[in-house]
mmCIF file of C-alpha atoms (C1' of nucleotides) in Angstrom:
data_model
loop_
_atom_site.group_PDB
_atom_site.id
_atom_site.type_symbol
_atom_site.label_atom_id
_atom_site.label_comp_id
_atom_site.label_asym_id
_atom_site.label_seq_id
_atom_site.Cartn_x
_atom_site.Cartn_y
_atom_site.Cartn_z
ATOM 1 C CA MET I 140 0.000 0.000 0.000
ATOM 2 C CA GLN I 141 1.236 3.434 -0.864
ATOM 3 C CA ASN I 142 1.387 6.542 1.260
ATOM 4 C CA HIS I 143 -0.970 9.136 -0.160
ATOM 5 C CA THR I 144 0.131 12.097 1.929
ATOM 6 C CA PRO I 145 2.686 13.403 -0.568
ATOM 7 C CA LEU I 146 0.120 13.372 -3.333
ATOM 8 C CA ARG I 147 -2.387 15.264 -1.227
ATOM 9 C CA GLU I 148 0.234 17.825 -0.384
ATOM 10 C CA GLN I 149 1.318 18.120 -3.960
ATOM 11 C CA LEU I 150 -2.220 18.875 -5.021
ATOM 12 C CA SER I 151 -2.697 21.440 -2.256
ATOM 13 C CA GLU I 152 0.494 23.107 -3.341
ATOM 14 C CA HIS I 153 -0.658 23.192 -6.960
ATOM 15 C CA LEU I 154 -3.984 24.719 -5.971
ATOM 16 C CA ARG I 155 -2.299 27.318 -3.793
ATOM 17 C CA GLN I 156 0.234 28.321 -6.406
ATOM 18 C CA ASN I 157 -2.396 28.743 -9.062
ATOM 19 C CA GLY I 158 -5.057 30.469 -7.032
ATOM 20 C CA LEU I 159 -7.410 27.526 -7.394
ATOM 21 C CA LYS I 160 -9.893 26.400 -4.814
ATOM 22 C CA ASN I 161 -10.101 23.362 -2.612
ATOM 23 C CA THR I 162 -13.713 22.439 -3.186
ATOM 24 C CA ARG I 163 -15.706 19.672 -1.623
ATOM 25 C CA GLN I 164 -15.957 17.951 -5.042
ATOM 26 C CA ARG I 165 -12.215 17.962 -5.495
ATOM 27 C CA GLN I 166 -11.738 16.405 -2.064
ATOM 28 C CA VAL I 167 -14.241 13.681 -2.765
ATOM 29 C CA ILE I 168 -12.804 12.947 -6.196
ATOM 30 C CA LEU I 169 -9.302 12.839 -4.751
ATOM 31 C CA ASP I 170 -10.391 10.373 -2.087
ATOM 32 C CA ALA I 171 -12.113 8.150 -4.598
ATOM 33 C CA PHE I 172 -9.151 8.331 -6.935
ATOM 34 C CA LEU I 173 -6.557 7.500 -4.285
ATOM 35 C CA SER I 174 -8.494 4.757 -2.589
ATOM 36 C CA SER I 175 -9.316 3.121 -5.910
ATOM 37 C CA GLU I 176 -7.560 0.274 -7.474
ATOM 38 C CA ARG I 177 -5.383 1.629 -10.228
ATOM 39 C CA HIS I 178 -6.264 2.322 -13.841
ATOM 40 C CA MET I 179 -9.718 3.615 -13.038
ATOM 41 C CA ALA I 180 -11.788 4.557 -16.020
ATOM 42 C CA ILE I 181 -13.750 7.796 -15.912
ATOM 43 C CA GLU I 182 -17.020 5.894 -15.654
ATOM 44 C CA GLU I 183 -15.872 3.867 -12.659
ATOM 45 C CA LEU I 184 -14.546 6.954 -10.974
ATOM 46 C CA LEU I 185 -17.801 8.797 -11.563
ATOM 47 C CA ALA I 186 -19.741 5.950 -9.986
ATOM 48 C CA ALA I 187 -17.424 5.848 -6.968
ATOM 49 C CA VAL I 188 -17.682 9.599 -6.511
ATOM 50 C CA GLN I 189 -21.453 9.694 -6.798
ATOM 51 C CA ASN I 190 -21.568 7.054 -4.118
ATOM 52 C CA ARG I 191 -20.093 9.525 -1.686
ATOM 53 C CA MET I 192 -21.666 12.668 -3.072
ATOM 54 C CA SER I 193 -24.523 12.392 -5.463
ATOM 55 C CA GLY I 194 -25.148 15.032 -8.040
ATOM 56 C CA VAL I 195 -21.547 15.370 -9.182
ATOM 57 C CA GLY I 196 -21.626 15.815 -12.918
ATOM 58 C CA HIS I 197 -19.393 14.044 -15.372
ATOM 59 C CA ALA I 198 -17.997 17.375 -16.557
ATOM 60 C CA THR I 199 -16.590 17.890 -13.084
ATOM 61 C CA ILE I 200 -14.861 14.522 -13.158
ATOM 62 C CA TYR I 201 -13.307 15.251 -16.537
ATOM 63 C CA ARG I 202 -12.184 18.679 -15.432
ATOM 64 C CA THR I 203 -10.849 17.441 -12.126
ATOM 65 C CA MET I 204 -8.859 14.574 -13.582
ATOM 66 C CA LYS I 205 -7.254 16.985 -16.011
ATOM 67 C CA LEU I 206 -6.431 19.173 -13.035
ATOM 68 C CA PHE I 207 -4.887 16.236 -11.172
ATOM 69 C CA THR I 208 -2.845 15.429 -14.244
ATOM 70 C CA GLU I 209 -1.577 19.000 -14.465
ATOM 71 C CA ALA I 210 -0.775 18.912 -10.771
ATOM 72 C CA GLY I 211 1.355 15.859 -11.475
ATOM 73 C CA ILE I 212 -0.515 13.469 -9.211
ATOM 74 C CA ALA I 213 -2.312 11.508 -11.937
ATOM 75 C CA HIS I 214 -1.292 9.884 -15.188
ATOM 76 C CA GLU I 215 -3.684 9.541 -18.071
ATOM 77 C CA ARG I 216 -3.659 6.146 -19.775
ATOM 78 C CA ARG I 217 -5.350 4.983 -22.922
ATOM 79 C CA PHE I 218 -5.165 1.318 -23.823
ATOM 80 C CA GLY I 219 -7.127 1.568 -27.036
ATOM 81 C CA ASP I 220 -10.511 0.440 -25.771
ATOM 82 C CA GLY I 221 -11.966 3.935 -25.946
ATOM 83 C CA GLN I 222 -11.751 4.431 -22.196
ATOM 84 C CA THR I 223 -9.453 6.931 -20.575
ATOM 85 C CA ARG I 224 -8.005 5.680 -17.328
ATOM 86 C CA TYR I 225 -6.119 7.443 -14.554
ATOM 87 C CA GLU I 226 -3.628 6.180 -12.052
ATOM 88 C CA PRO I 227 -1.838 7.871 -9.139
ATOM 89 C CA VAL I 228 1.740 8.941 -9.764
ATOM 90 C CA PHE I 229 4.030 7.773 -6.988
ATOM 91 C CA GLU I 230 7.385 9.437 -6.886
ATOM 92 C CA GLY I 231 10.228 7.688 -8.617
ATOM 93 C CA GLU I 232 7.968 4.986 -9.835
ATOM 94 C CA HIS I 233 7.473 4.080 -13.434
ATOM 95 C CA HIS I 234 5.799 1.108 -14.965
ATOM 96 C CA ASP I 235 4.179 -0.125 -18.127
ATOM 97 C CA HIS I 236 1.309 -2.517 -18.684
ATOM 98 C CA LEU I 237 0.249 -5.941 -19.783
ATOM 99 C CA ILE I 238 -3.387 -6.131 -20.849
ATOM 100 C CA CYS I 239 -5.410 -9.298 -21.328
ATOM 101 C CA GLU I 240 -7.514 -8.974 -24.451
ATOM 102 C CA LYS I 241 -10.007 -11.501 -23.156
ATOM 103 C CA CYS I 242 -10.792 -10.394 -19.615
ATOM 104 C CA GLY I 243 -9.356 -6.875 -19.541
ATOM 105 C CA LEU I 244 -6.965 -7.600 -16.687
ATOM 106 C CA ILE I 245 -4.253 -4.964 -16.429
ATOM 107 C CA VAL I 246 -0.956 -5.931 -14.837
ATOM 108 C CA GLU I 247 2.004 -3.624 -14.334
ATOM 109 C CA PHE I 248 5.590 -4.338 -15.199
ATOM 110 C CA GLU I 249 8.896 -2.589 -14.801
ATOM 111 C CA ASP I 250 11.974 -3.454 -16.775
ATOM 112 C CA GLN I 251 15.184 -1.505 -16.507
ATOM 113 C CA LEU I 252 16.645 -3.205 -19.546
ATOM 114 C CA ILE I 253 13.884 -1.852 -21.751
ATOM 115 C CA GLU I 254 13.976 1.544 -20.065
ATOM 116 C CA ASP I 255 17.667 1.909 -20.802
ATOM 117 C CA ARG I 256 17.336 0.576 -24.299
ATOM 118 C CA GLN I 257 14.777 3.214 -25.154
ATOM 119 C CA GLU I 258 17.228 5.975 -24.372
ATOM 120 C CA VAL I 259 19.715 4.453 -26.772
ATOM 121 C CA ILE I 260 17.102 4.114 -29.483
ATOM 122 C CA ALA I 261 15.818 7.659 -29.059
ATOM 123 C CA ALA I 262 19.313 9.093 -29.267
ATOM 124 C CA SER I 263 20.172 7.010 -32.330
ATOM 125 C CA LYS I 264 17.102 8.339 -34.122
ATOM 126 C CA GLY I 265 17.773 11.959 -33.244
ATOM 127 C CA PHE I 266 15.259 12.277 -30.424
ATOM 128 C CA ARG I 267 15.403 13.372 -26.837
ATOM 129 C CA LEU I 268 13.076 11.068 -24.942
ATOM 130 C CA THR I 269 10.408 12.650 -22.781
ATOM 131 C CA SER I 270 8.035 9.775 -22.114
ATOM 132 C CA HIS I 271 6.800 6.518 -23.493
ATOM 133 C CA GLN I 272 3.901 4.143 -23.485
ATOM 134 C CA HIS I 273 4.571 0.463 -23.749
ATOM 135 C CA ASP I 274 1.559 -1.827 -23.726
ATOM 136 C CA ILE I 275 1.848 -5.571 -24.109
ATOM 137 C CA PHE I 276 -1.351 -7.306 -25.147
ATOM 138 C CA GLY I 277 -1.985 -10.964 -24.644
ATOM 139 C CA HIS I 278 -4.046 -13.613 -22.933
ATOM 140 C CA CYS I 279 -3.948 -14.849 -19.369
ATOM 141 C CA LEU I 280 -2.341 -18.240 -19.033
ATOM 142 C CA ASP I 281 -4.710 -18.949 -16.160
ATOM 143 C CA THR I 282 -7.738 -19.409 -18.383
ATOM 144 C CA ALA I 283 -10.135 -20.244 -15.539
ATOM 145 C CA ALA I 284 -9.426 -17.028 -13.660
ATOM 146 C CA CYS I 285 -9.545 -15.171 -16.949
ATOM 147 C CA ALA I 286 -12.965 -16.515 -17.828
ATOM 148 C CA ALA I 287 -14.232 -15.684 -14.349
ATOM 149 C CA ARG I 288 -13.066 -12.089 -14.662
ATOM 150 C CA LYS I 289 -14.619 -11.811 -18.054
ATOM 151 C CA ARG I 290 -17.956 -13.034 -16.741
ATOM 152 C CA LYS I 291 -17.804 -10.605 -13.870
ATOM 153 C CA ARG I 292 -17.241 -7.641 -16.181
ATOM 154 C CA ARG I 293 -20.539 -7.756 -18.064
ATOM 155 C CA MET S 1459 10.682 1.202 -51.523
ATOM 156 C CA GLN S 1460 8.486 -1.785 -50.906
ATOM 157 C CA ASN S 1461 6.864 -4.117 -53.352
ATOM 158 C CA HIS S 1462 3.106 -3.813 -53.145
ATOM 159 C CA THR S 1463 2.163 -6.788 -55.259
ATOM 160 C CA PRO S 1464 1.878 -9.254 -52.363
ATOM 161 C CA LEU S 1465 -0.437 -6.919 -50.499
ATOM 162 C CA ARG S 1466 -2.655 -6.489 -53.544
ATOM 163 C CA GLU S 1467 -2.810 -10.228 -53.962
ATOM 164 C CA GLN S 1468 -3.523 -10.770 -50.330
ATOM 165 C CA LEU S 1469 -6.459 -8.412 -50.490
ATOM 166 C CA SER S 1470 -7.824 -10.040 -53.665
ATOM 167 C CA GLU S 1471 -7.573 -13.388 -51.953
ATOM 168 C CA HIS S 1472 -9.408 -12.109 -48.899
ATOM 169 C CA LEU S 1473 -12.191 -10.669 -51.048
ATOM 170 C CA ARG S 1474 -12.519 -13.880 -53.021
ATOM 171 C CA GLN S 1475 -12.605 -16.107 -49.974
ATOM 172 C CA ASN S 1476 -15.281 -14.032 -48.311
ATOM 173 C CA GLY S 1477 -17.509 -13.366 -51.272
ATOM 174 C CA LEU S 1478 -16.746 -9.654 -51.161
ATOM 175 C CA LYS S 1479 -16.560 -7.376 -54.136
ATOM 176 C CA ASN S 1480 -13.708 -5.601 -55.776
ATOM 177 C CA THR S 1481 -15.264 -2.196 -56.191
ATOM 178 C CA ARG S 1482 -13.844 0.874 -57.820
ATOM 179 C CA GLN S 1483 -13.732 2.609 -54.411
ATOM 180 C CA ARG S 1484 -11.712 -0.187 -52.866
ATOM 181 C CA GLN S 1485 -9.215 -0.015 -55.695
ATOM 182 C CA VAL S 1486 -8.826 3.719 -55.338
ATOM 183 C CA ILE S 1487 -8.501 3.554 -51.566
ATOM 184 C CA LEU S 1488 -5.949 0.763 -51.872
ATOM 185 C CA ASP S 1489 -3.893 2.819 -54.328
ATOM 186 C CA ALA S 1490 -3.991 5.878 -52.104
ATOM 187 C CA PHE S 1491 -3.130 3.808 -49.064
ATOM 188 C CA LEU S 1492 -0.185 2.013 -50.652
ATOM 189 C CA SER S 1493 1.285 5.013 -52.395
ATOM 190 C CA SER S 1494 1.053 7.116 -49.267
ATOM 191 C CA GLU S 1495 3.731 7.776 -46.808
ATOM 192 C CA ARG S 1496 3.088 5.633 -43.790
ATOM 193 C CA HIS S 1497 0.937 6.361 -40.760
ATOM 194 C CA MET S 1498 -1.779 8.079 -42.729
ATOM 195 C CA ALA S 1499 -4.620 9.446 -40.681
ATOM 196 C CA ILE S 1500 -8.165 8.840 -41.877
ATOM 197 C CA GLU S 1501 -8.581 12.500 -42.798
ATOM 198 C CA GLU S 1502 -5.463 12.519 -44.959
ATOM 199 C CA LEU S 1503 -6.484 9.318 -46.625
ATOM 200 C CA LEU S 1504 -9.945 10.675 -47.334
ATOM 201 C CA ALA S 1505 -8.446 13.759 -48.940
ATOM 202 C CA ALA S 1506 -6.089 11.681 -51.090
ATOM 203 C CA VAL S 1507 -8.920 9.420 -52.183
ATOM 204 C CA GLN S 1508 -11.279 12.249 -53.033
ATOM 205 C CA ASN S 1509 -8.530 13.702 -55.180
ATOM 206 C CA ARG S 1510 -8.749 10.685 -57.429
ATOM 207 C CA MET S 1511 -12.452 10.023 -57.085
ATOM 208 C CA SER S 1512 -14.669 12.690 -55.654
ATOM 209 C CA GLY S 1513 -17.818 11.801 -53.816
ATOM 210 C CA VAL S 1514 -16.345 8.992 -51.764
ATOM 211 C CA GLY S 1515 -17.903 9.267 -48.332
ATOM 212 C CA HIS S 1516 -16.028 9.019 -45.073
ATOM 213 C CA ALA S 1517 -18.073 5.998 -44.066
ATOM 214 C CA THR S 1518 -16.558 4.155 -47.009
ATOM 215 C CA ILE S 1519 -13.040 5.017 -45.873
ATOM 216 C CA TYR S 1520 -13.737 3.814 -42.371
ATOM 217 C CA ARG S 1521 -15.331 0.621 -43.617
ATOM 218 C CA THR S 1522 -12.591 -0.022 -46.119
ATOM 219 C CA MET S 1523 -9.729 0.489 -43.699
ATOM 220 C CA LYS S 1524 -11.377 -1.956 -41.326
ATOM 221 C CA LEU S 1525 -11.622 -4.366 -44.227
ATOM 222 C CA PHE S 1526 -7.929 -3.904 -45.055
ATOM 223 C CA THR S 1527 -7.089 -4.529 -41.426
ATOM 224 C CA GLU S 1528 -9.110 -7.743 -41.412
ATOM 225 C CA ALA S 1529 -7.450 -8.784 -44.633
ATOM 226 C CA GLY S 1530 -4.130 -8.364 -42.860
ATOM 227 C CA ILE S 1531 -2.706 -5.728 -45.169
ATOM 228 C CA ALA S 1532 -3.107 -2.741 -42.827
ATOM 229 C CA HIS S 1533 -2.307 -2.040 -39.210
ATOM 230 C CA GLU S 1534 -4.310 0.384 -37.152
ATOM 231 C CA ARG S 1535 -2.270 2.743 -34.990
ATOM 232 C CA ARG S 1536 -3.337 5.207 -32.352
ATOM 233 C CA PHE S 1537 -0.752 7.520 -30.881
ATOM 234 C CA GLY S 1538 -3.064 9.300 -28.497
ATOM 235 C CA ASP S 1539 -3.774 12.424 -30.512
ATOM 236 C CA GLY S 1540 -7.301 11.326 -31.335
ATOM 237 C CA GLN S 1541 -6.396 10.345 -34.873
ATOM 238 C CA THR S 1542 -6.462 6.778 -36.097
ATOM 239 C CA ARG S 1543 -3.678 6.025 -38.521
ATOM 240 C CA TYR S 1544 -3.066 3.100 -40.852
ATOM 241 C CA GLU S 1545 0.108 1.683 -42.262
ATOM 242 C CA PRO S 1546 0.767 -1.148 -44.728
ATOM 243 C CA VAL S 1547 1.843 -4.485 -43.262
ATOM 244 C CA PHE S 1548 4.895 -5.859 -44.999
ATOM 245 C CA GLU S 1549 5.584 -9.486 -44.375
ATOM 246 C CA GLY S 1550 7.966 -10.331 -41.565
ATOM 247 C CA GLU S 1551 8.347 -6.729 -40.649
ATOM 248 C CA HIS S 1552 7.627 -5.309 -37.267
ATOM 249 C CA HIS S 1553 8.444 -1.941 -35.848
ATOM 250 C CA ASP S 1554 7.447 0.526 -33.183
ATOM 251 C CA HIS S 1555 7.447 4.287 -33.176
ATOM 252 C CA LEU S 1556 9.110 7.427 -31.935
ATOM 253 C CA ILE S 1557 6.850 10.455 -32.030
ATOM 254 C CA CYS S 1558 7.951 14.067 -31.716
ATOM 255 C CA GLU S 1559 5.529 15.922 -29.458
ATOM 256 C CA LYS S 1560 6.403 19.231 -31.059
ATOM 257 C CA CYS S 1561 6.221 18.604 -34.799
ATOM 258 C CA GLY S 1562 4.395 15.286 -34.957
ATOM 259 C CA LEU S 1563 7.194 13.505 -36.826
ATOM 260 C CA ILE S 1564 6.830 9.746 -36.629
ATOM 261 C CA VAL S 1565 9.959 7.609 -36.964
ATOM 262 C CA GLU S 1566 10.047 3.837 -36.892
ATOM 263 C CA PHE S 1567 12.379 1.673 -34.865
ATOM 264 C CA GLU S 1568 13.061 -2.001 -34.485
ATOM 265 C CA ASP S 1569 14.858 -3.525 -31.566
ATOM 266 C CA GLN S 1570 15.284 -7.221 -31.111
ATOM 267 C CA LEU S 1571 16.471 -6.829 -27.549
ATOM 268 C CA ILE S 1572 13.191 -5.250 -26.542
ATOM 269 C CA GLU S 1573 11.169 -7.710 -28.592
ATOM 270 C CA ASP S 1574 12.778 -10.641 -26.817
ATOM 271 C CA ARG S 1575 12.518 -9.028 -23.437
ATOM 272 C CA GLN S 1576 8.774 -8.613 -23.814
ATOM 273 C CA GLU S 1577 8.326 -12.335 -24.209
ATOM 274 C CA VAL S 1578 10.169 -12.913 -20.975
ATOM 275 C CA ILE S 1579 8.105 -10.295 -19.164
ATOM 276 C CA ALA S 1580 4.792 -11.612 -20.477
ATOM 277 C CA ALA S 1581 5.657 -15.155 -19.418
ATOM 278 C CA SER S 1582 6.780 -14.032 -15.967
ATOM 279 C CA LYS S 1583 3.465 -12.280 -15.429
ATOM 280 C CA GLY S 1584 1.369 -15.205 -16.584
ATOM 281 C CA PHE S 1585 0.542 -13.930 -20.047
ATOM 282 C CA ARG S 1586 0.878 -15.258 -23.526
ATOM 283 C CA LEU S 1587 1.888 -12.313 -25.675
ATOM 284 C CA THR S 1588 -0.174 -11.604 -28.778
ATOM 285 C CA SER S 1589 0.862 -8.074 -29.699
ATOM 286 C CA HIS S 1590 2.217 -4.883 -28.317
ATOM 287 C CA GLN S 1591 2.382 -1.182 -28.866
ATOM 288 C CA HIS S 1592 5.471 0.677 -27.841
ATOM 289 C CA ASP S 1593 5.516 4.411 -28.461
ATOM 290 C CA ILE S 1594 8.412 6.606 -27.440
ATOM 291 C CA PHE S 1595 7.580 10.290 -27.181
ATOM 292 C CA GLY S 1596 10.166 13.016 -27.295
ATOM 293 C CA HIS S 1597 11.503 15.993 -29.156
ATOM 294 C CA CYS S 1598 13.607 16.185 -32.289
ATOM 295 C CA LEU S 1599 17.222 17.049 -31.604
ATOM 296 C CA ASP S 1600 17.269 18.885 -34.923
ATOM 297 C CA THR S 1601 15.207 21.815 -33.712
ATOM 298 C CA ALA S 1602 15.342 23.740 -36.988
ATOM 299 C CA ALA S 1603 13.886 20.895 -39.017
ATOM 300 C CA CYS S 1604 11.385 20.272 -36.231
ATOM 301 C CA ALA S 1605 10.175 23.877 -36.241
ATOM 302 C CA ALA S 1606 9.895 23.810 -40.024
ATOM 303 C CA ARG S 1607 7.728 20.696 -39.910
ATOM 304 C CA LYS S 1608 5.591 22.206 -37.223
ATOM 305 C CA ARG S 1609 5.016 25.323 -39.304
ATOM 306 C CA LYS S 1610 4.135 23.242 -42.334
ATOM 307 C CA ARG S 1611 1.510 21.260 -40.434
ATOM 308 C CA ARG S 1612 -0.848 24.151 -39.667
ATOM 309 C "C1'" DT D 1192 -16.913 40.748 -2.648
ATOM 310 C "C1'" DT D 1193 -14.351 38.649 -6.119
ATOM 311 C "C1'" DA D 1194 -12.837 34.921 -8.597
ATOM 312 C "C1'" DC D 1195 -13.078 30.337 -9.296
ATOM 313 C "C1'" DT D 1196 -16.325 26.031 -9.674
ATOM 314 C "C1'" DT D 1197 -20.106 23.477 -10.546
ATOM 315 C "C1'" DG D 1198 -24.025 21.288 -13.001
ATOM 316 C "C1'" DC D 1199 -26.626 21.242 -16.815
ATOM 317 C "C1'" DA D 1200 -27.265 20.994 -21.517
ATOM 318 C "C1'" DA D 1201 -25.565 21.718 -25.787
ATOM 319 C "C1'" DA D 1202 -21.706 21.309 -28.777
ATOM 320 C "C1'" DC D 1203 -17.866 18.638 -30.628
ATOM 321 C "C1'" DC D 1204 -15.254 14.993 -32.909
ATOM 322 C "C1'" DT D 1205 -14.441 10.761 -34.436
ATOM 323 C "C1'" DT D 1206 -16.500 6.527 -35.652
ATOM 324 C "C1'" DT D 1207 -20.558 3.548 -36.565
ATOM 325 C "C1'" DT D 1208 -25.032 2.355 -38.402
ATOM 326 C "C1'" DG D 1209 -29.670 2.240 -41.015
ATOM 327 C "C1'" DC D 1210 -31.451 2.464 -45.260
ATOM 328 C "C1'" DA D 1211 -32.510 3.318 -49.996
ATOM 329 C "C1'" DT D 1212 -29.906 3.198 -54.160
ATOM 330 C "C1'" DA D 1213 -26.176 1.589 -56.997
ATOM 331 C "C1'" DT D 1214 -22.712 -1.793 -58.381
ATOM 332 C "C1'" DT D 1215 -20.380 -6.199 -58.854
ATOM 333 C "C1'" DT D 1216 -20.546 -10.971 -59.893
ATOM 334 C "C1'" DA T 1210 -31.043 -11.642 -60.512
ATOM 335 C "C1'" DA T 1211 -28.911 -11.918 -56.101
ATOM 336 C "C1'" DA T 1212 -25.908 -10.202 -52.907
ATOM 337 C "C1'" DT T 1213 -22.697 -6.904 -51.547
ATOM 338 C "C1'" DA T 1214 -21.273 -1.835 -51.350
ATOM 339 C "C1'" DT T 1215 -21.957 2.951 -51.337
ATOM 340 C "C1'" DG T 1216 -23.410 7.630 -49.823
ATOM 341 C "C1'" DC T 1217 -26.060 10.124 -47.049
ATOM 342 C "C1'" DA T 1218 -27.681 11.483 -42.845
ATOM 343 C "C1'" DA T 1219 -28.563 10.275 -38.344
ATOM 344 C "C1'" DA T 1220 -26.867 8.042 -34.209
ATOM 345 C "C1'" DA T 1221 -23.511 6.872 -30.949
ATOM 346 C "C1'" DG T 1222 -19.848 7.311 -27.566
ATOM 347 C "C1'" DG T 1223 -16.610 9.903 -25.248
ATOM 348 C "C1'" DT T 1224 -15.031 14.531 -24.128
ATOM 349 C "C1'" DT T 1225 -15.338 19.607 -24.006
ATOM 350 C "C1'" DT T 1226 -17.530 24.080 -23.458
ATOM 351 C "C1'" DG T 1227 -20.872 28.145 -22.481
ATOM 352 C "C1'" DC T 1228 -23.356 29.932 -19.067
ATOM 353 C "C1'" DA T 1229 -26.079 31.024 -15.046
ATOM 354 C "C1'" DA T 1230 -25.992 29.864 -10.340
ATOM 355 C "C1'" DG T 1231 -23.188 28.398 -6.359
ATOM 356 C "C1'" DT T 1232 -19.103 28.390 -3.315
ATOM 357 C "C1'" DA T 1233 -14.387 29.227 -1.475
ATOM 358 C "C1'" DA T 1234 -11.249 32.589 0.030
#
DNA sequence: TTACTTGCAAACCTTTTGCATATTT
DNA sequence: AAATATGCAAAAGGTTTGCAAGTAA
């Protein structure tokens, strides 16, 4: 489990520095976002937020997640299924993703070999690397668990 | 320069096997697609096609590019800018992309080290790999050329 | 009190679909 | 002649925006 205090402070700092306000909605969305499992899609987040505070509009969620992204506490992820997902940014942490095309399971991976290699490639092609997205698609080897997840999703 | 004959034959074969028709529109779209530079966005493709045959609707482009993808002669690519791009699939070839966030330049790369590493990672996480998308974002080191491209794009 | 936020609805953009008409085989 | 394809316009799905009303500082 991660410590969320730095992220909360980072957001407060961002609000302060930009003359933005710490509204009740932003608090509730932050709580839902941080206590969520990772890779939450907008729809899931909206549902979680409305659980705690009904009446929050989807425009607010969109706007707030953009704000969190600008504040550096959230990363936007798109895995090609038309859903935008967000995950908390923990300092010094970077990972990429494996996605099961059958059940939608998302698993994280980190690989220093690939990270380093990318720098070499970027330089050799005349680029300065700023970021990357590396998604590996496949199928779960554990087909029973995969099928169960798939059933649960509908 | 690549030889397009195999791709043309592969499409003909796909049409034949599925009882689909070789229409004038499909020929024109295929020509535009193959003679294009790679990574053509739908909009660009539509413009190129309408140059040769006006009146072609966008629905036809969308439907046809899906058809080409099913026939295995096109790959769909999304780099997160809201545009869907297509590129020809040449046999035995695989590559990923570097994208300049300033000018939009897309450069291809191939790296066997990374390819192999992905297999290891997938297996270690309980996945069987089927495909991947690996995009490296950055900035051109050649800032003059980059600025020129950026200007040209608007 | 002033400036920023929210919620609603409408607008947007890209992609898909229904349907009558046209084209290929 | 039968079946597939096209073009149009409408629909769909996700995201953004204008604006009047609400809220934080």
